[in-house]
Tab-separated table of C-alpha atoms in Angstrom:
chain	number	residue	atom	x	y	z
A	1	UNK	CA	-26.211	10.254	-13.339
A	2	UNK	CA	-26.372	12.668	-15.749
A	3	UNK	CA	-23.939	12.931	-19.110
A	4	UNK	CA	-21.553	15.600	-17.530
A	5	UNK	CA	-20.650	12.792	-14.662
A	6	UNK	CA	-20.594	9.904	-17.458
A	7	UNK	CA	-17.984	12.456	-19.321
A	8	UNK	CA	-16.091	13.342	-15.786
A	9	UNK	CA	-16.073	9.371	-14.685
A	10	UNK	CA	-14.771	8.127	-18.375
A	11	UNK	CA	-12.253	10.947	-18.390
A	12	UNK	CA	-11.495	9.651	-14.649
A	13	UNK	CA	-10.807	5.973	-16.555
A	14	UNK	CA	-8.945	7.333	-18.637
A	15	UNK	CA	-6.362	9.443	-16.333
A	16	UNK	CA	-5.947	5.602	-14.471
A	17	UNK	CA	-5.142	4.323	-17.857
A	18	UNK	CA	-2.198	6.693	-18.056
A	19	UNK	CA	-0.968	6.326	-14.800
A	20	UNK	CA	-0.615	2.901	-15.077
A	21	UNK	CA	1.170	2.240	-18.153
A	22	UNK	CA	3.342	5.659	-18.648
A	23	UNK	CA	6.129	3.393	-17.301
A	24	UNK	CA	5.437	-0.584	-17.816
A	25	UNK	CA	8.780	-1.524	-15.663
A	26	UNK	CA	6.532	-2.258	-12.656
A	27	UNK	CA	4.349	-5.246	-14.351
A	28	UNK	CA	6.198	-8.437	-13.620
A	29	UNK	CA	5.142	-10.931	-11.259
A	30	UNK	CA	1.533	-11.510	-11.148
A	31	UNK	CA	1.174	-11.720	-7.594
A	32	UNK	CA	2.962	-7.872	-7.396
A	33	UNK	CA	1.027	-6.685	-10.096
A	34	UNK	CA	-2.715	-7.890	-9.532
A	35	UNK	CA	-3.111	-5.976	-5.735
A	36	UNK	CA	-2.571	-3.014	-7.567
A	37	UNK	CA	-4.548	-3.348	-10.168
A	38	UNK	CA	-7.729	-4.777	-8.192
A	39	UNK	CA	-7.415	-1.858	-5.572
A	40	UNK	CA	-9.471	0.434	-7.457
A	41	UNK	CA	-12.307	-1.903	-8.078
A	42	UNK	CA	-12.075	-2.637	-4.138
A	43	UNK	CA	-12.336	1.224	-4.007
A	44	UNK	CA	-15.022	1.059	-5.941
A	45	UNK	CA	-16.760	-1.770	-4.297
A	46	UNK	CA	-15.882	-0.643	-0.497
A	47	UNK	CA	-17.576	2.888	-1.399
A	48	UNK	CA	-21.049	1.312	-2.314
A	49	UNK	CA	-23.412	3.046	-2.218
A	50	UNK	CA	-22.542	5.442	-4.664
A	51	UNK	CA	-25.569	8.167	-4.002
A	52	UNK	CA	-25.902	10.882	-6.130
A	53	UNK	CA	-27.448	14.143	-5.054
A	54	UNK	CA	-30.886	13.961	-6.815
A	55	UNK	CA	-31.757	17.134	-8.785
A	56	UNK	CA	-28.473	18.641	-8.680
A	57	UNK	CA	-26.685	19.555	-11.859
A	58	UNK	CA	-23.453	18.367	-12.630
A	59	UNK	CA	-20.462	20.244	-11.298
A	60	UNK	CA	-17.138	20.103	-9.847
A	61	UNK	CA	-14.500	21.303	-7.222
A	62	UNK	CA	-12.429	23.983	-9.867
A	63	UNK	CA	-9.506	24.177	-7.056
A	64	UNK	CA	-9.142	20.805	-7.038
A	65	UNK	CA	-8.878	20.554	-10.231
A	66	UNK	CA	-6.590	22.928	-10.805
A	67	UNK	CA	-4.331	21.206	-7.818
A	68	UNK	CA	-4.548	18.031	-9.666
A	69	UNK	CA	-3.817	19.288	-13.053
A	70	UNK	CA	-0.492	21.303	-11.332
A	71	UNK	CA	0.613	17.678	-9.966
A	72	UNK	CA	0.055	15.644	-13.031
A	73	UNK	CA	2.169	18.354	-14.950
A	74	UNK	CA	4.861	17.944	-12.161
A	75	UNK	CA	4.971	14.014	-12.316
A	76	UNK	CA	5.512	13.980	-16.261
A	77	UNK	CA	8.231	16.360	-15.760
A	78	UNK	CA	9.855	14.875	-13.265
A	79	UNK	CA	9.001	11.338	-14.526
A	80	UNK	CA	7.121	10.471	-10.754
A	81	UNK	CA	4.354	8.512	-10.112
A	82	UNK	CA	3.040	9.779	-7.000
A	83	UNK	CA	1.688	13.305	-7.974
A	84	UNK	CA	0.083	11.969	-11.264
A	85	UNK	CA	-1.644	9.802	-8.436
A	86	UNK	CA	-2.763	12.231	-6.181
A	87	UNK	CA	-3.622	14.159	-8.967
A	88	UNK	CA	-6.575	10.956	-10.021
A	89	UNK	CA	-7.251	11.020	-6.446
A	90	UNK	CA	-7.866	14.971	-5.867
A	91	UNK	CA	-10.068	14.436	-9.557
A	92	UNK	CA	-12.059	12.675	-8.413
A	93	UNK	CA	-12.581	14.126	-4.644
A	94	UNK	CA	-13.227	17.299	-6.977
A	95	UNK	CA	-16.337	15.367	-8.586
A	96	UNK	CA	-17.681	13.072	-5.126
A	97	UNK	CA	-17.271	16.437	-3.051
A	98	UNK	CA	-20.052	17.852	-4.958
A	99	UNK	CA	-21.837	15.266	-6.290
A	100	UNK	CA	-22.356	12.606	-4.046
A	101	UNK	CA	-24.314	12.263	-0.530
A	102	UNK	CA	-23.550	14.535	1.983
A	103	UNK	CA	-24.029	11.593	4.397
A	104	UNK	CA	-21.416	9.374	2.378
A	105	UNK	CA	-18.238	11.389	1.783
A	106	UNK	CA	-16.670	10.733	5.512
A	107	UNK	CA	-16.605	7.084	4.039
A	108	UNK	CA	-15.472	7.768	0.598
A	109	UNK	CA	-12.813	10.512	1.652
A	110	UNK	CA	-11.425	7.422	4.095
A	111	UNK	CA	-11.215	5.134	1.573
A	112	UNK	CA	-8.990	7.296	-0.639
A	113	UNK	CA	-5.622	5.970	0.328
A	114	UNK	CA	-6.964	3.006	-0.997
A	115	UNK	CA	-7.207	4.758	-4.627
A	116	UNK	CA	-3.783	6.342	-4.022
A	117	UNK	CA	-2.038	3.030	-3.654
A	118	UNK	CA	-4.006	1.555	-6.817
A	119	UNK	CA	-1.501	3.404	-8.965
A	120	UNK	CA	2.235	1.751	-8.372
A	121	UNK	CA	4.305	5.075	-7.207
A	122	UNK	CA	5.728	2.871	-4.051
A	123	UNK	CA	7.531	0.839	-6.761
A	124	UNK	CA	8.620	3.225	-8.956
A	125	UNK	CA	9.137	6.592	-6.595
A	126	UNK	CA	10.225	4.807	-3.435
A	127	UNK	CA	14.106	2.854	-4.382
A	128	UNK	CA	15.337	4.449	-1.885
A	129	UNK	CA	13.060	2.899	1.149
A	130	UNK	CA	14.465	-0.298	-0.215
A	131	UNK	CA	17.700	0.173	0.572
A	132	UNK	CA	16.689	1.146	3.840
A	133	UNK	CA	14.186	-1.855	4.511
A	134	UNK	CA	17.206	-4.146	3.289
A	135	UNK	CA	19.832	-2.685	5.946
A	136	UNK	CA	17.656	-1.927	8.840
A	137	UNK	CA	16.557	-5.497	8.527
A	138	UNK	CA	20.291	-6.988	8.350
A	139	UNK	CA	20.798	-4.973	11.581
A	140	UNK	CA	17.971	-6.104	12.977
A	141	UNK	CA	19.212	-10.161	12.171
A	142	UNK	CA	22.469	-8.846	13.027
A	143	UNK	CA	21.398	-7.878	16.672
A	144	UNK	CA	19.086	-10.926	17.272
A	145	UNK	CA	21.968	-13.710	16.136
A	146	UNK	CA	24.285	-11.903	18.439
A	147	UNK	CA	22.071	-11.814	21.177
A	148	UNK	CA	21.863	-15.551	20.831
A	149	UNK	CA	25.295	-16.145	21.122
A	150	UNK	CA	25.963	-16.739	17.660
A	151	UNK	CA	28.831	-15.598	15.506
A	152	UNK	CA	27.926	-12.974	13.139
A	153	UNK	CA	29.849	-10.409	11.155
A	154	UNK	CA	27.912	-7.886	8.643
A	155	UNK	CA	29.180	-5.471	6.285
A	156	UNK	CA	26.217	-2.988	4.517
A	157	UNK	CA	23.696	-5.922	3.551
A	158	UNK	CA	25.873	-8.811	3.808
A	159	UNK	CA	25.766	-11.197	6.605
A	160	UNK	CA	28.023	-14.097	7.569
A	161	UNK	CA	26.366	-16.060	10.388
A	162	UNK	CA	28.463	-18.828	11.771
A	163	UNK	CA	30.574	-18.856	8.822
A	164	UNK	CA	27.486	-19.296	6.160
A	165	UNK	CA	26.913	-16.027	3.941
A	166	UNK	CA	24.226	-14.546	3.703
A	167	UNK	CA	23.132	-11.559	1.305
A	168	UNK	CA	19.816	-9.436	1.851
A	169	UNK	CA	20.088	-8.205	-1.826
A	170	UNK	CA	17.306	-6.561	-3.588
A	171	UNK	CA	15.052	-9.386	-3.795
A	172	UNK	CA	14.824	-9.285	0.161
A	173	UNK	CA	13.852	-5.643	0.351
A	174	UNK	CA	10.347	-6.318	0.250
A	175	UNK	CA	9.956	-3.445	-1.831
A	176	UNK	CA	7.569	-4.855	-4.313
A	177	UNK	CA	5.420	-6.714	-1.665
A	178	UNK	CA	5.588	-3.036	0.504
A	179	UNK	CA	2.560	-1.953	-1.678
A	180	UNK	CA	0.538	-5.023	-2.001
A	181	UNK	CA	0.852	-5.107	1.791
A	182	UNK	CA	-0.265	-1.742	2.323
A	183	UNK	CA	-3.743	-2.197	0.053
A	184	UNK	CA	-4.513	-5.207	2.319
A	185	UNK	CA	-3.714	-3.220	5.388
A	186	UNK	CA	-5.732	-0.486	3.951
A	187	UNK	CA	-8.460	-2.467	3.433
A	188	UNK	CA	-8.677	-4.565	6.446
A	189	UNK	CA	-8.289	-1.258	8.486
A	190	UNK	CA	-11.148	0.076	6.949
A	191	UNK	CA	-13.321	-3.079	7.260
A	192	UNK	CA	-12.798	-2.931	11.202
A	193	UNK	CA	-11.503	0.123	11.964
A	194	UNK	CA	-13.761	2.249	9.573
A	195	UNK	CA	-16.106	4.582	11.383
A	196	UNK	CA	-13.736	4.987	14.506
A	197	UNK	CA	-11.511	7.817	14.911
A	198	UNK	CA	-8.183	5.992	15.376
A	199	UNK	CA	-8.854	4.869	11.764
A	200	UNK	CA	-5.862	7.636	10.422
A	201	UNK	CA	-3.803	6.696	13.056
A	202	UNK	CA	-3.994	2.490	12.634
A	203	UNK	CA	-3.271	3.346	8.608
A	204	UNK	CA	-0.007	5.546	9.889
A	205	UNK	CA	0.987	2.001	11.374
A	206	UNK	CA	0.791	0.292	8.200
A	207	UNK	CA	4.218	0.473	7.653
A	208	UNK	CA	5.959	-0.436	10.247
A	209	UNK	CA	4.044	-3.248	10.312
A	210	UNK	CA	5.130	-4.082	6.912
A	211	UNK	CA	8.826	-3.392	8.024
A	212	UNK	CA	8.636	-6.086	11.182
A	213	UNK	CA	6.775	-8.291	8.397
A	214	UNK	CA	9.361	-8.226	5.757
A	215	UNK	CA	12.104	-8.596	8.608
A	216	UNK	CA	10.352	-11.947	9.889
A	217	UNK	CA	10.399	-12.837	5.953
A	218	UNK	CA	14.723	-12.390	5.858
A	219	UNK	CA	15.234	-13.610	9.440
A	220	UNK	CA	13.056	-16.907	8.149
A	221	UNK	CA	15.429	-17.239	5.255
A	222	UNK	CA	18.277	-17.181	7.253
A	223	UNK	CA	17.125	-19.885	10.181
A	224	UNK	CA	16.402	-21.949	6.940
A	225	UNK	CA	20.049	-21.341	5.386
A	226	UNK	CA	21.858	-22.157	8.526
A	227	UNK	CA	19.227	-25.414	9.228
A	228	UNK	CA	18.598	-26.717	5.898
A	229	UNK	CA	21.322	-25.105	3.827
A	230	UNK	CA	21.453	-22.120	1.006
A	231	UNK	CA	19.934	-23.927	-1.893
A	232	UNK	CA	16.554	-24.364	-0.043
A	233	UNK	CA	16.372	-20.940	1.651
A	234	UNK	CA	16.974	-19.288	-1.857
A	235	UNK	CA	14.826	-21.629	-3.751
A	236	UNK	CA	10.781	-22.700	-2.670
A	237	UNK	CA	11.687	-21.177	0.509
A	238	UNK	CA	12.306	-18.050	-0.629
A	239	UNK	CA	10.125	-18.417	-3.675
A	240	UNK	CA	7.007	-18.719	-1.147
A	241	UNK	CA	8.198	-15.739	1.057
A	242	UNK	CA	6.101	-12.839	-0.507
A	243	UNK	CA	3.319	-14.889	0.460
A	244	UNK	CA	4.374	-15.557	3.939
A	245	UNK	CA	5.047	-11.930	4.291
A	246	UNK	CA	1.552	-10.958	3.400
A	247	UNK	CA	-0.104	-13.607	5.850
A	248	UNK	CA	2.546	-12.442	8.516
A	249	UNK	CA	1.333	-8.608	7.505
A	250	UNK	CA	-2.890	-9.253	7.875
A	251	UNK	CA	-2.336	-11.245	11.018
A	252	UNK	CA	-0.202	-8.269	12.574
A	253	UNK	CA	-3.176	-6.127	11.610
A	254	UNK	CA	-6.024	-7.826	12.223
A	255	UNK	CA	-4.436	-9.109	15.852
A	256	UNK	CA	-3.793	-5.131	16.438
A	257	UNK	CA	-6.826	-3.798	15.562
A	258	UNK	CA	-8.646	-6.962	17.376
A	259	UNK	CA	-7.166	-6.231	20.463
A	260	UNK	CA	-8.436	-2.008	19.720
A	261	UNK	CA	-11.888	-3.337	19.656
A	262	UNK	CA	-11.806	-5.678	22.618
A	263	UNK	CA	-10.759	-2.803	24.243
A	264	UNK	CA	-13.162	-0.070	23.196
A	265	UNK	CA	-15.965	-2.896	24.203
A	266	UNK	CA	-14.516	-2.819	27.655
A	267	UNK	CA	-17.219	-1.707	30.698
């Protein structure tokens, strides 16, 4: 490695730095925060080896560059996350494209929506899919209750369900989970699914998955409120239920992409 990819790699660091704390109002809980912030060292670690093209000079993809600098402009205008983002991602493409092994870059350039999601642009560009994961989800509770015979009334995002109340409010819209769920869906995708070509196509069903995960998560909380009463369902209950809507999210995954494999192995 010679000092132009030292300068191009610490400049890279740098650009990640920014990204991450231009707007702090995503760093709260630890357990939202952390995926993020260990995604690019996953990156990092899932890309090994990192072969360099011996005897070749430094040097760098200029459109991409340019493309990237266009998009980093555009997200500190328009105060968005996701092109300053893309912009580290298409950065650094602009540097691996030329620099490292020829053999290599199908793997790194699959592993790059893994870098995308280590900056947080789901939390702070995507408010609106909330709202949209909290009322498709209180339809979705709405429809099963009924189907079961029970009484249920719902207007927007609140439900009553045999007379107990029951509000899918922000905290239910899974919205800050959405992106730790989609780095460990990313990454277990690429750990199975890696060198096949239905490896695009299993990340495209990421989130859905996470949508049927986070529903599980609210239709949990309301079994709970209707057996054991409000006060638990909104307290441990619900305290525990980003976790349970990660395990619930990996075992969707990894029982989807298991059953891909038996079936490839098929005579």
């Amino acid at each position: 490695m010679n000092r132009g990819d030292r300068a191009w790699l610490s400049a890279l660091a740098l650009l990640a730095g920014y990204v991450w704390f231009r707007d702090r109002t995503w760093w709260g809980v630890a357990e939202d925060v952390l995926p993020i912030l260990i995604a690019l060292p996953l990156f990092v670690w899932l890309g090994q080896p990192w072969r360099l093209r011996p005897g070749q000079p430094f040097s760098i993809g200029i459109v991409y560059v340019v493309v990237a600098a266009v998009l980093l402009i555009l997200g500190a205008v328009f105060d968005f996350c996701l092109p300053a983002a893309t912009a580290w991602c298409l950065a650094f493409w602009a540097w691996a494209s030329r620099r490292c092994e020829t053999t290599d870059l199908p793997r790194i350039r699959r592993l790059l929506p893994l870098a995308l999601l280590a900056f947080p642009w789901v939390t702070l560009d995507l408010q609106p899919v909330g709202w949209w994961f909290r009322l498709s989800s209180a339809i979705t509770v709405e429809q099963l209750f009924s189907s079961l015979s029970f009484t249920v009334t719902r207007t927007g995002v609140e439900l009553l369900v045999q007379g107990l109340p029951i509000s899918v409010d922000a905290a239910c819209s899974g919205l800050k989970a959405l992106q730790s769920l989609l780095i460990a869906g990313v990454v277990l995708t690429f750990v199975m699914k890696g060198t096949s070509r239905s490896y695009w196509v299993n990340l495209l069903l990421l989130f859905p998955l996470a949508w049927v995960a986070n529903t599980c998560r609210i239709l949990a909380i309301c079994v709970a409120a209707m057996t054991w009463g409000s006060n638990f369902a909104m307290g441990v209950f619900h305290a525990w239920g980003g976790l349970a809507v990660l395990v619930v999210m990996f075992g969707l995954c990894w029982v989807i992409l298991r059953l891909q494999q038996l079936a490839s192995t098929r005579p």
